[in-house]
Coordinates of C-alpha atoms and ligand atoms in Angstrom, one line a residue:
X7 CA 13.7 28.1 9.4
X8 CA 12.4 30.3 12.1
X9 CA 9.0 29.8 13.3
X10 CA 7.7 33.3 11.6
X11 CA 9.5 33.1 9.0
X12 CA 8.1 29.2 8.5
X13 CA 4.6 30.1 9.2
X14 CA 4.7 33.0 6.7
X15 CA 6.7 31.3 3.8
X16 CA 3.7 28.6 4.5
X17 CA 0.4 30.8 4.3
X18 CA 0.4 29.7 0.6
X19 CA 1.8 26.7 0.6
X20 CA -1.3 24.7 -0.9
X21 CA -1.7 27.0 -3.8
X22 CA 2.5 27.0 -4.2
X23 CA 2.2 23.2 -4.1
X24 CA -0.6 23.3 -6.7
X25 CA 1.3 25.8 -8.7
X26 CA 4.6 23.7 -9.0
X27 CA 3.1 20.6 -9.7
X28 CA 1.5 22.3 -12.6
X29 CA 4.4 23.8 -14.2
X30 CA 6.7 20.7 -13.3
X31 CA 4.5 17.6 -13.8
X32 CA 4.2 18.0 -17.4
X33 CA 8.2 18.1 -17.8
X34 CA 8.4 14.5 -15.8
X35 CA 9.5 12.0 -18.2
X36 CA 6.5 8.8 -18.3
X37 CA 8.4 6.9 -20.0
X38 CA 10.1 5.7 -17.3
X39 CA 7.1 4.8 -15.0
X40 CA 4.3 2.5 -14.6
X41 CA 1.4 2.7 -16.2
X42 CA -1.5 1.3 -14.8
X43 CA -0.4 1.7 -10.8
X44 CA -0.7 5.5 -9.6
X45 CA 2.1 7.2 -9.2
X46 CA 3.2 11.0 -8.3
X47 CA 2.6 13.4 -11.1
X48 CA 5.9 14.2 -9.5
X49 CA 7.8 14.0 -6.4
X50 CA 7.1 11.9 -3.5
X51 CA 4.3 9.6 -2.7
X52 CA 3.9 7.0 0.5
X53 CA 1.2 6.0 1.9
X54 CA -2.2 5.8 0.7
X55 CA -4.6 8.0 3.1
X56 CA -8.3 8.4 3.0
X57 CA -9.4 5.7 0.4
X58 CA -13.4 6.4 0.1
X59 CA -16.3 6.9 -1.9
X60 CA -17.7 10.3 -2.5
X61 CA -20.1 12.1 -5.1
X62 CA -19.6 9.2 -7.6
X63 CA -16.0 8.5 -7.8
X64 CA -13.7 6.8 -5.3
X65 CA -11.3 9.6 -3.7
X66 CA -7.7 8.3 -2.7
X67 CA -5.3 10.6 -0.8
X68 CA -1.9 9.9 -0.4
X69 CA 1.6 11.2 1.5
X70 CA 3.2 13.5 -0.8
X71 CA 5.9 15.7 -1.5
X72 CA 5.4 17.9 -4.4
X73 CA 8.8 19.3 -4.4
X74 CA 11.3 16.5 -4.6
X75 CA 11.5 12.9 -4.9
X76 CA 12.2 12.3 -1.3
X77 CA 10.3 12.2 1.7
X78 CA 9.8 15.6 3.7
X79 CA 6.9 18.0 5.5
X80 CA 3.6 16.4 4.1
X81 CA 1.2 17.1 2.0
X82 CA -1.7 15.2 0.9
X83 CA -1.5 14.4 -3.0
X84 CA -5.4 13.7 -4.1
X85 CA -6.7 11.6 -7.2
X86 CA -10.3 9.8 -8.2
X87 CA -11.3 7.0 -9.8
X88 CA -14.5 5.4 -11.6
X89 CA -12.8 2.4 -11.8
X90 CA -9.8 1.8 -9.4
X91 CA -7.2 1.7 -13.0
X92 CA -7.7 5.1 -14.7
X93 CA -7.0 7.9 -12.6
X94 CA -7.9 11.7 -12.5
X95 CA -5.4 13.5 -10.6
X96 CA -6.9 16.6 -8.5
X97 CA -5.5 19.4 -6.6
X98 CA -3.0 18.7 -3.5
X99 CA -5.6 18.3 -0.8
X100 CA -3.9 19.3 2.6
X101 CA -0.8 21.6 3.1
X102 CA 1.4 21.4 6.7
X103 CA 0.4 25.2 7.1
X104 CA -1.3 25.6 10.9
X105 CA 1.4 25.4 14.1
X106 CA -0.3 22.3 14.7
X107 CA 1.3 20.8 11.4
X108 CA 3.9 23.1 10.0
X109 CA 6.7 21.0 11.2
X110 CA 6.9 17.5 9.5
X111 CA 3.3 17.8 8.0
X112 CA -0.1 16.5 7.4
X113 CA 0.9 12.7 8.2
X114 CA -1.6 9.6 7.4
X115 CA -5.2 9.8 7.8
X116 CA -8.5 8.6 6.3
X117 CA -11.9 10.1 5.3
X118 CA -15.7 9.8 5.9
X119 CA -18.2 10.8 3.8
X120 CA -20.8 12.1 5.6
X121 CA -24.3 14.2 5.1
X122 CA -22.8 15.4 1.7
X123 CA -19.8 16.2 3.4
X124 CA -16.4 14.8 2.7
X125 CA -14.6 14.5 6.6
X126 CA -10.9 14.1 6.6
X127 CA -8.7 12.6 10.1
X128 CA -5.5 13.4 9.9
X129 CA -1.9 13.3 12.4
X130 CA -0.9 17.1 11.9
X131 CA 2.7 16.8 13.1
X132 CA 4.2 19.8 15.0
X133 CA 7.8 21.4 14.5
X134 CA 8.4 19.3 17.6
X135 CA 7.4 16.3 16.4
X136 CA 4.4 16.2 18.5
X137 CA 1.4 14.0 16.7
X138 CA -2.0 15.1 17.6
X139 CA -5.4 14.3 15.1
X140 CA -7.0 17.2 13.6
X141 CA -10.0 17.5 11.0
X142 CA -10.6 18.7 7.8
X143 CA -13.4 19.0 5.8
X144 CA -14.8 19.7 1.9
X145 CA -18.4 20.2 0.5
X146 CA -16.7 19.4 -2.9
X147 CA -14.3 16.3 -2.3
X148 CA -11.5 18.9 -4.0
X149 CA -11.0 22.0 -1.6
X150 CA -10.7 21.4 2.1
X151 CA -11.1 23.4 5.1
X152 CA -9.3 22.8 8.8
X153 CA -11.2 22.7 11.7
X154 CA -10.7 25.9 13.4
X155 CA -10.6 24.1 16.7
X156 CA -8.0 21.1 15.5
X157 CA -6.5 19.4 16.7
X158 CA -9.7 17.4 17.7
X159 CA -7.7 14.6 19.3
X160 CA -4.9 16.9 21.2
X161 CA -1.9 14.5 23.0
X162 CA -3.4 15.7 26.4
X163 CA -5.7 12.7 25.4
X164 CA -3.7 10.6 25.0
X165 CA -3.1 8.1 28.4
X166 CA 0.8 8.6 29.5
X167 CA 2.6 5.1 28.6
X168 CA 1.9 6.1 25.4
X169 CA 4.9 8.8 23.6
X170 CA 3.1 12.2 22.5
X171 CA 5.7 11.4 19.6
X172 CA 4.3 8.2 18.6
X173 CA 0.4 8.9 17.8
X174 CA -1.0 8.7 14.6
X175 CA -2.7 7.1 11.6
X176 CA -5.8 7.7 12.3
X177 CA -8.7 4.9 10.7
X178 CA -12.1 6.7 11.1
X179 CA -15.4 4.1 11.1
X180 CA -18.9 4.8 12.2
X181 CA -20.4 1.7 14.2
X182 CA -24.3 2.7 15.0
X183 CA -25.2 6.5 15.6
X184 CA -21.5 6.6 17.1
X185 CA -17.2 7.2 15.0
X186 CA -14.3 5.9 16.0
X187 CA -11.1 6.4 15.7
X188 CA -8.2 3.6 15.6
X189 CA -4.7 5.5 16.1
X190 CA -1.4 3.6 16.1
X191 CA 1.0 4.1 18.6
X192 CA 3.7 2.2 20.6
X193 CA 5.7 1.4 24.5
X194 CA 8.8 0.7 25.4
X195 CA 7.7 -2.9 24.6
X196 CA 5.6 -3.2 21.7
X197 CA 3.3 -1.4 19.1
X198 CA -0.3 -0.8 20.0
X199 CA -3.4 0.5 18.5
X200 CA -5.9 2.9 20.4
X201 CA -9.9 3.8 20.3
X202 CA -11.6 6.4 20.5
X203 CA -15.1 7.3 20.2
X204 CA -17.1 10.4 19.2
X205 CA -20.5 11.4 18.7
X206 CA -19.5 14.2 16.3
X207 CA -16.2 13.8 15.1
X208 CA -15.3 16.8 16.6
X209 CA -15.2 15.5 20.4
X210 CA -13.6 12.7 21.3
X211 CA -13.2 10.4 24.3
X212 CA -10.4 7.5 25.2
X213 CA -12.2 4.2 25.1
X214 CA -8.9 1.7 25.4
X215 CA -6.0 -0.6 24.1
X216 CA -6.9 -3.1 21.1
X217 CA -3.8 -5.1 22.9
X218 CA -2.8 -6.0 25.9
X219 CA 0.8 -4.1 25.1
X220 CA 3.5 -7.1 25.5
X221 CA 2.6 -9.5 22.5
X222 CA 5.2 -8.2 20.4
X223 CA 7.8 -9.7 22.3
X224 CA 11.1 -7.7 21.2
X225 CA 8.8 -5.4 18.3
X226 CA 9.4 -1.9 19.4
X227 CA 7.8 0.0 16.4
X228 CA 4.8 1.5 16.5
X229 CA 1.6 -0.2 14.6
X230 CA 0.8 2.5 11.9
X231 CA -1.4 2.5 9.6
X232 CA -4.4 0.7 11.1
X233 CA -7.6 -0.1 9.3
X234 CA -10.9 -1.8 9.8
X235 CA -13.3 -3.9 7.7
X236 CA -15.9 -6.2 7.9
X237 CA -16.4 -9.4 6.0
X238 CA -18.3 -12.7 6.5
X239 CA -19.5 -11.2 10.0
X240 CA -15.8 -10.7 11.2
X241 CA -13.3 -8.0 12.1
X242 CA -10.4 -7.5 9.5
X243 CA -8.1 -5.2 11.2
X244 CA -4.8 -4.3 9.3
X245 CA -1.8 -2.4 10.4
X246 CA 1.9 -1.4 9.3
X247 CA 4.1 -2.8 12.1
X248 CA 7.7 -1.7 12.3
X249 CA 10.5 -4.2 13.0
X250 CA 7.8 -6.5 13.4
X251 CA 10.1 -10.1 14.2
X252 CA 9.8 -13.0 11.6
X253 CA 8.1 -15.7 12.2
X254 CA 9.7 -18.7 8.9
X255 CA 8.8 -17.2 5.7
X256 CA 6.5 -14.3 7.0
X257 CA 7.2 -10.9 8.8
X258 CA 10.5 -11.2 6.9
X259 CA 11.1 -7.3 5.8
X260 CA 12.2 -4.3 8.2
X261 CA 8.6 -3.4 8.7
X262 CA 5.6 -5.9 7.7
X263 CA 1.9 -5.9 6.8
X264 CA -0.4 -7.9 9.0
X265 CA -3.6 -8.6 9.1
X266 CA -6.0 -10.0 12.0
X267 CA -9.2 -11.7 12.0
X268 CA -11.2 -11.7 14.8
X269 CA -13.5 -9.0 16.8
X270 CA -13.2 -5.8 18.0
X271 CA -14.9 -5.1 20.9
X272 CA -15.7 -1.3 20.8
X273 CA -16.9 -0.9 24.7
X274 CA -13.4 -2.2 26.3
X275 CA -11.3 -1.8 22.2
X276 CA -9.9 -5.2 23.2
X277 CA -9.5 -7.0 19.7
X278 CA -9.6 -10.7 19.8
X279 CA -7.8 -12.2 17.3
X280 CA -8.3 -15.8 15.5
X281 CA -6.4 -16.1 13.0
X282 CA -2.9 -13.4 11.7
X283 CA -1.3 -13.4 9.0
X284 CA 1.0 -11.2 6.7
X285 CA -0.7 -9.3 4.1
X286 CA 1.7 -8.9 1.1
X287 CA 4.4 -12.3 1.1
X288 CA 6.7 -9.2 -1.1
X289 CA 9.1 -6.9 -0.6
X290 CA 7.0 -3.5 -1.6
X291 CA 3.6 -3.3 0.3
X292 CA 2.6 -1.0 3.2
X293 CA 0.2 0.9 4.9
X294 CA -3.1 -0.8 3.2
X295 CA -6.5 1.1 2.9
X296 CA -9.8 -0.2 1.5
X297 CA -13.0 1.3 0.4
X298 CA -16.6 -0.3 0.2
X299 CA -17.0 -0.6 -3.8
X300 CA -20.8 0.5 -5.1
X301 CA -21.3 -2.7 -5.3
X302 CA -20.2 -4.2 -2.0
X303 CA -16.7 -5.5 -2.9
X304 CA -13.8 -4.2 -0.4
X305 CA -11.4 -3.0 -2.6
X306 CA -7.8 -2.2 -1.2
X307 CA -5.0 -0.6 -1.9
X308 CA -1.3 0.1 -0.6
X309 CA 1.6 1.9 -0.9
X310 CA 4.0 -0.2 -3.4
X311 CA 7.5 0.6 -2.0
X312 CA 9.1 0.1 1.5
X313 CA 11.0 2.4 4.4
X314 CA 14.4 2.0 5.2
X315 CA 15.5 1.0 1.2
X316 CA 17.3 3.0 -1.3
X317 CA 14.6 4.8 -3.9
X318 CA 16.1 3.4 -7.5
X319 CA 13.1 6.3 -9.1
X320 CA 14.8 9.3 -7.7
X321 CA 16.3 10.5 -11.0
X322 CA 13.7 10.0 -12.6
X323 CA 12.0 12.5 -10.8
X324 CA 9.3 10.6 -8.8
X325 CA 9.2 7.5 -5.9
X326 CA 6.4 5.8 -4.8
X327 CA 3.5 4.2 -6.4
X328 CA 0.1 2.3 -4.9
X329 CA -0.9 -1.2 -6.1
X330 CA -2.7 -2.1 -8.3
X331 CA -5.9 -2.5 -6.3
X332 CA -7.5 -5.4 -5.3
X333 CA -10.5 -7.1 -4.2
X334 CA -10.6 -8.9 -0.6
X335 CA -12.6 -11.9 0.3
X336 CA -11.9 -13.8 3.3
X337 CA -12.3 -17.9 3.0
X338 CA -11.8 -20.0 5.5
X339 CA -11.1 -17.4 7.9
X340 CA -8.4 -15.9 5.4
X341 CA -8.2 -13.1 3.3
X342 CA -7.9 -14.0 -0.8
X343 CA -6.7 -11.3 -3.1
X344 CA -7.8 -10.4 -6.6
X345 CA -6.9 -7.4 -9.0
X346 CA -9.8 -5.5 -9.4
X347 CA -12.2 -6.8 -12.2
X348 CA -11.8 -3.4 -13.8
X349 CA -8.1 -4.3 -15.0
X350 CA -9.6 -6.8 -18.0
X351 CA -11.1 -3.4 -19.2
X352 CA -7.8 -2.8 -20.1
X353 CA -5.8 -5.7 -21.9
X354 CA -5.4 -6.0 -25.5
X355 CA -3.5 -8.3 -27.6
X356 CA -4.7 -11.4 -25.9
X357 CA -1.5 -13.7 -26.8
X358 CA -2.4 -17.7 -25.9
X359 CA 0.6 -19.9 -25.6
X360 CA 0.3 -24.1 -26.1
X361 CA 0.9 -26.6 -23.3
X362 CA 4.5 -27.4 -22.6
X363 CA 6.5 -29.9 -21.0
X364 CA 10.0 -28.8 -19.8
X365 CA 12.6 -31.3 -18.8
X366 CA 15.5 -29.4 -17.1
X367 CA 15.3 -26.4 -19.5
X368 CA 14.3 -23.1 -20.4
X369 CA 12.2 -22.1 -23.2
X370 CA 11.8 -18.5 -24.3
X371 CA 8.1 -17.4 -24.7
X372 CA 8.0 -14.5 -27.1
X373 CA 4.3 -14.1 -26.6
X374 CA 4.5 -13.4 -23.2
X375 CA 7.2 -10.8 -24.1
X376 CA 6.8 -7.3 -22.3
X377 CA 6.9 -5.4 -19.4
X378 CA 3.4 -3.9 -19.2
X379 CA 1.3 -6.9 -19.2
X380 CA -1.4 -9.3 -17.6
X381 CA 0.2 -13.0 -17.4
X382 CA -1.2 -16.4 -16.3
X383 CA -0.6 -19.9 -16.4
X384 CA -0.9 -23.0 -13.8
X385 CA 2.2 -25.1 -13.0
X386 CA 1.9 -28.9 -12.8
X387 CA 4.5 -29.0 -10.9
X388 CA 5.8 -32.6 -11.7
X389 CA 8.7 -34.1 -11.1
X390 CA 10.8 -30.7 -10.9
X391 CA 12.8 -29.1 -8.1
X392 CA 12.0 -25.9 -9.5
X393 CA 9.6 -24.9 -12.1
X394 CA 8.5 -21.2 -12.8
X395 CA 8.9 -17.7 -14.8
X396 CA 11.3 -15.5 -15.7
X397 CA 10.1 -12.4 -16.9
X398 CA 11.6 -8.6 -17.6
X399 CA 14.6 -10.9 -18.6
X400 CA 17.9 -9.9 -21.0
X401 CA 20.9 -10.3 -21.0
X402 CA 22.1 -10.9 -17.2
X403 CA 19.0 -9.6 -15.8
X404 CA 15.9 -11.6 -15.1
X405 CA 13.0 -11.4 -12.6
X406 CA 12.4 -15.2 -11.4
X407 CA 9.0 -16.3 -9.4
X408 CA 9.5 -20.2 -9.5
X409 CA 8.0 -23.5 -6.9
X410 CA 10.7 -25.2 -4.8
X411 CA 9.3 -28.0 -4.1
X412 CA 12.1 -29.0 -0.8
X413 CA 10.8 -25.8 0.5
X414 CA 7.4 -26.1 -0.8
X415 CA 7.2 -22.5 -1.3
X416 CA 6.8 -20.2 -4.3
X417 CA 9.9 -17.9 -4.2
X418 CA 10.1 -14.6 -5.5
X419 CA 13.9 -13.3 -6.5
X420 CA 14.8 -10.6 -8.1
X421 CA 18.5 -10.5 -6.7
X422 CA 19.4 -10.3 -10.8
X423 CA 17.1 -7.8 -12.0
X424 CA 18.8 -4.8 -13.0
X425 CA 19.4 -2.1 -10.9
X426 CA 19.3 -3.8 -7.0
X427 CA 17.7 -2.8 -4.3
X428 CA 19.9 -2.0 -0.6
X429 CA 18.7 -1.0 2.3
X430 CA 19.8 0.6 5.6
X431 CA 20.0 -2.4 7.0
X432 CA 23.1 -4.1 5.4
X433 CA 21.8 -8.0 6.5
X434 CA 18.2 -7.6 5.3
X435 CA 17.5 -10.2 2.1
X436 CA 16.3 -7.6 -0.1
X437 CA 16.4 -10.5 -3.2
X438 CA 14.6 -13.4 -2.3
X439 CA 10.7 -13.8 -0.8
X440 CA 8.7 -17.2 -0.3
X441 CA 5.6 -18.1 0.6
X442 CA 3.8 -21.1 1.5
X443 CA 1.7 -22.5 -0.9
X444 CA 0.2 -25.8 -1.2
X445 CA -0.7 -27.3 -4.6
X446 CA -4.4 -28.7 -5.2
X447 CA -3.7 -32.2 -4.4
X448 CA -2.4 -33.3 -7.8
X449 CA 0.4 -31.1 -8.0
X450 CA -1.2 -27.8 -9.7
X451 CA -0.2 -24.1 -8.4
X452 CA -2.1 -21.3 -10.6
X453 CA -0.1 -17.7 -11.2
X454 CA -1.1 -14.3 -12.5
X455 CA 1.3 -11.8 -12.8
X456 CA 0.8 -7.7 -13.2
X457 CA 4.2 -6.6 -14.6
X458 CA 4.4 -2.4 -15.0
X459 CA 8.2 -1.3 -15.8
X460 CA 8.9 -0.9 -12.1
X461 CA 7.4 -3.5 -10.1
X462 CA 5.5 -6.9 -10.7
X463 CA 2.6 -8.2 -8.5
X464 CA 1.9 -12.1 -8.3
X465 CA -1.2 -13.6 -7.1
X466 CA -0.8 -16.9 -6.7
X467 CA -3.6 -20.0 -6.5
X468 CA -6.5 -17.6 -7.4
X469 CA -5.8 -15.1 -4.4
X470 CA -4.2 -17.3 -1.4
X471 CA -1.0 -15.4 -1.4
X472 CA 0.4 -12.3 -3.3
X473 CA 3.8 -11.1 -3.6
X474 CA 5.0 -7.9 -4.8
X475 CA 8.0 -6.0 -5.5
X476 CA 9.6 -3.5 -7.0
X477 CA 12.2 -3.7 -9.9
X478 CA 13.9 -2.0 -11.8
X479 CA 15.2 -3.8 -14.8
X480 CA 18.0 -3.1 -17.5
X481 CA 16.4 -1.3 -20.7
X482 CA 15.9 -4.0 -23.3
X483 CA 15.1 -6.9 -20.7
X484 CA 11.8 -7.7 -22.0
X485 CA 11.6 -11.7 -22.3
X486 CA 9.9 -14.1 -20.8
X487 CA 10.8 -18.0 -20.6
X488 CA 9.0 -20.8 -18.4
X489 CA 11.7 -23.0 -17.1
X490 CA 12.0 -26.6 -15.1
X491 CA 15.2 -27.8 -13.5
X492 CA 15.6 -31.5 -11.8
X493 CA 13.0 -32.6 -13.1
X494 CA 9.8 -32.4 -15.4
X495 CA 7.3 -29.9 -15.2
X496 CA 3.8 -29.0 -17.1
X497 CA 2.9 -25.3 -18.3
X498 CA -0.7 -25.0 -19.1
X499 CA -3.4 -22.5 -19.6
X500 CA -1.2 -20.0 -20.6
X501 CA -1.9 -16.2 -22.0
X502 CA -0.1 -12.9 -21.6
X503 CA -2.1 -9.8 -22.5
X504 CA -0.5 -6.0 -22.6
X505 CA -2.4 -3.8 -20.7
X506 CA -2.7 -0.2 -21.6
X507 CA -4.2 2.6 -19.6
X508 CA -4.3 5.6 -22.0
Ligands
FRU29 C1 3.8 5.0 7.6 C2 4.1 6.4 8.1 C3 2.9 6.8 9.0 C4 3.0 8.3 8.9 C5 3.5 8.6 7.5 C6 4.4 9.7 7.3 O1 4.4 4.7 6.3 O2 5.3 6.4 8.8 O3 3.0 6.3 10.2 O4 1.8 8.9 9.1 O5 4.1 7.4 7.1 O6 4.6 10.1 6.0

């Protein structure tokens, strides 16, 4: 499309966005979907963008396509919450319609709420691919305005090693009387993560480089996504890095979560780093956000799928979803998961299953039957090789999460669940993911699984590792069964609830 033609077709996009989401959302089959994770009333979603609290609800954003199930120019999708589970879906929130961001869209972003203002940062994304950060803003948290003077952080500002191409994500924080901006962006080398600072938002000045630019070795993606929080007096800074390297069991996907502890200094924006580590052990996590809770709890989210894999949802008219979200707490210099609190709101049927000792079998627990359900239990892990679940299981079909104890990890496969999962990179393991996990001492691992029709999250030994995937099992694979081979192995504690979001 020309660019007239484009910038006229796209003086109504917003309302043309909101008026086909209207008329085709209701048509969308739910049936097929998750429940309790947020999905796309319909169309595409990826990552979450501008997670924050605002005139009484929490506001998430996300990247959206309206119009189909696949990723294309970007909109912002909008919903709130009360309580991280239940969702109110509002009106699209951003539309690529200024020459800053006609081309491939309104790309990731966050929000501040500020004097009773709701402040959006945003990568608007020219028909030339050129990233630059513009602002938006909304007295009402529901109908936003652009800056006429966008974008606020043009690429002239941006110091020449780094590509005018490769600029964006911005995380927006307020230190003091003074904002900030992380922005992700890359070298020849390695992915880095820049800082800016602002008095008003609005003008905005280069302060420097979180890294030094050659730690990622042979990593030549850029570090998207970043975000900042504070916990036990530290720094958690997260980011997306793409074709980050693996390191053993971690960094094992295309593009991985990480997560570093440490301080950021903001007069130099050298981040010192203790301690990183990978967010999600899964196949399905990206781009995390968080949000201070009313209470004080850091609450995140992320975008449940992954680039660069086939999207199994597609015919059924949407792709994406976020987690389910979850508390952070960092222990020991670590960050511990845990679903939100708010999700017990929502079980019913609380189903509680008797001890069991399993001697190289498999025993079919029909309580724990379901694939929209809560499930726990702790492992004594025995004398057994291998010792776990399987759940959304049939015939020929199962999702396994299981201890190996030669590996000493907790393994994740769903290689046999239904339709697979392929990528474009034809020698990526898209069917098996461990983690590291070390019993208590005498041999107990705990498990809690979220299980909603297309994807299952496991936090494992109350919140020192989570994996999560998607899948997408056959029809009637509903079962569960705890098994133990080469060996003996314990199942106690045991209960399965359904959860229902109505
Ligand atoms: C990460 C990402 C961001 C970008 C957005 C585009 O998943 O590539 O860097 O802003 O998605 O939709």
């Amino acid at each position: 499309m020309k660019r007239t033609e484009r910038a006229e077709a796209l003086s109504y996009t917003l309302s043309l966005a909101n008026e086909y989401v209207r008329e085709h959302a209701p048509l969308s089959d739910k049936s097929k979907r998750p429940s309790y994770h947020l999905t796309p009333e319909i169309g595409w979603m990826n990552d979450p963008n501008g997670f924050c609290s605002f005139g009484g609800k929490y506001h998430l954003f996300w990247q959206y396509n309206p119009f189909e199930p696949k990723w294309n120019s970007m909109y912002w999708g909008h919903a709130a919450t009360k309580d991280f589970v239940k969702w109110e879906y509002l009106p699209v929130a951003l539309a690529p319609d200024k020459p800053y961001d006609w081309g491939y869209g309104c790309f990731s972003g966050s929000a501040r709420a500020e004097d009773g203002k709701l402040y959006l940062l945003y990568t608007g994304v020219d028909e030339d691919a050129v990233q630059q950060q513009c602002l938006a803003f909304s007295s009402d948290g529901v109908h936003f305005k652009k800056y006429e003077r966008n974008p606020v952080i043009p690429s002239s500002k941006l110091p020449e090693v780094y590509p005018i191409k490769e600029f964006r994500d911005p995380f927006l924080f307020r230190r003091g009387d003074r904002y900030y901006a992380l922005i992700g962006t890359k070298t020849e080398l390695c992915g880095n993560i820049l800082l800016y600072r602002s008095k008003d938002m609005k003008r905005w000045k280069y302060v420097g480089a979180l890294f030094g630019g050659d730690e990622g070795g042979l990593n030549k993606g850029v570090y998207e996504c970043p975000a900042l929080f504070e916990a036990d007096g530290k720094d958690v800074l997260m980011y997306s890095a793409q074709f980050l390297p693996s390191d053993g069991n971690r960094f094992v996907n295309i593009h991985s979560s990480v997560y570093l502890v440490g301080k950021l200094d903001l007069t130099s924006g050298k981040f010192n780093a203790d301690y990183m580590g990978e967010t999600d052990g899964g196949f399905d996590f990206y781009a995390p956000q968080t949000v201070t809770a009313a209470d004080g709890r850091t609450v995140m989210t992320a975008w449940m799928q992954m680039w660069d894999r086939d999207y199994v949802t597609e015919s059924d008219g949407f792709v994406g979803s976020m987690i389910l979200p979850r508390e952070l707490v960092l222990k020991d210099g670590k960050l511990y998961q845990y679903p939100v609190r708010e999700i017990e709101n929502y079980r019913r049927e609380e189903r509680r299953v008797p001890d069991l000792v399993l001697d190289e079998e498999e025993k079919e627990i029909s309580a724990l039957r379901g694939t929209q359900k809560e499930i726990q239990f702790k492992l004594d892990t025995g004398t057994a090789e291998r010792a776990g679940i399987r759940v959304f299981s049939g015939k020929d079909c199962a999702l396994s999460v299981y201890y190996d104890r030669k590996a000493g990890t907790v393994t994740l496969d769903r290689g046999t669940c239904g339709k697979l999962i392929r990528g474009a990179f034809p020698e990526t393991n898209f069917a098996t993911r461990s983690v590291r996990i070390a019993s208590d001492g005498n041999g107990v691992l705990s498990f809690r699984l979220f299980l909603d029709r297309t994807g299952a999250e496991v936090f494992l030994n109350d919140g020192a590792a989570t994996i999560t995937a998607n899948v997408y099992p056959d029809r009637e694979a509903e079962n569960a069964s705890f098994f133990a081979e080469g060996g003996s192995a314990r199942f106690f504690g045991v209960v399965g609830y359904e959860i229902e979001v109505k």
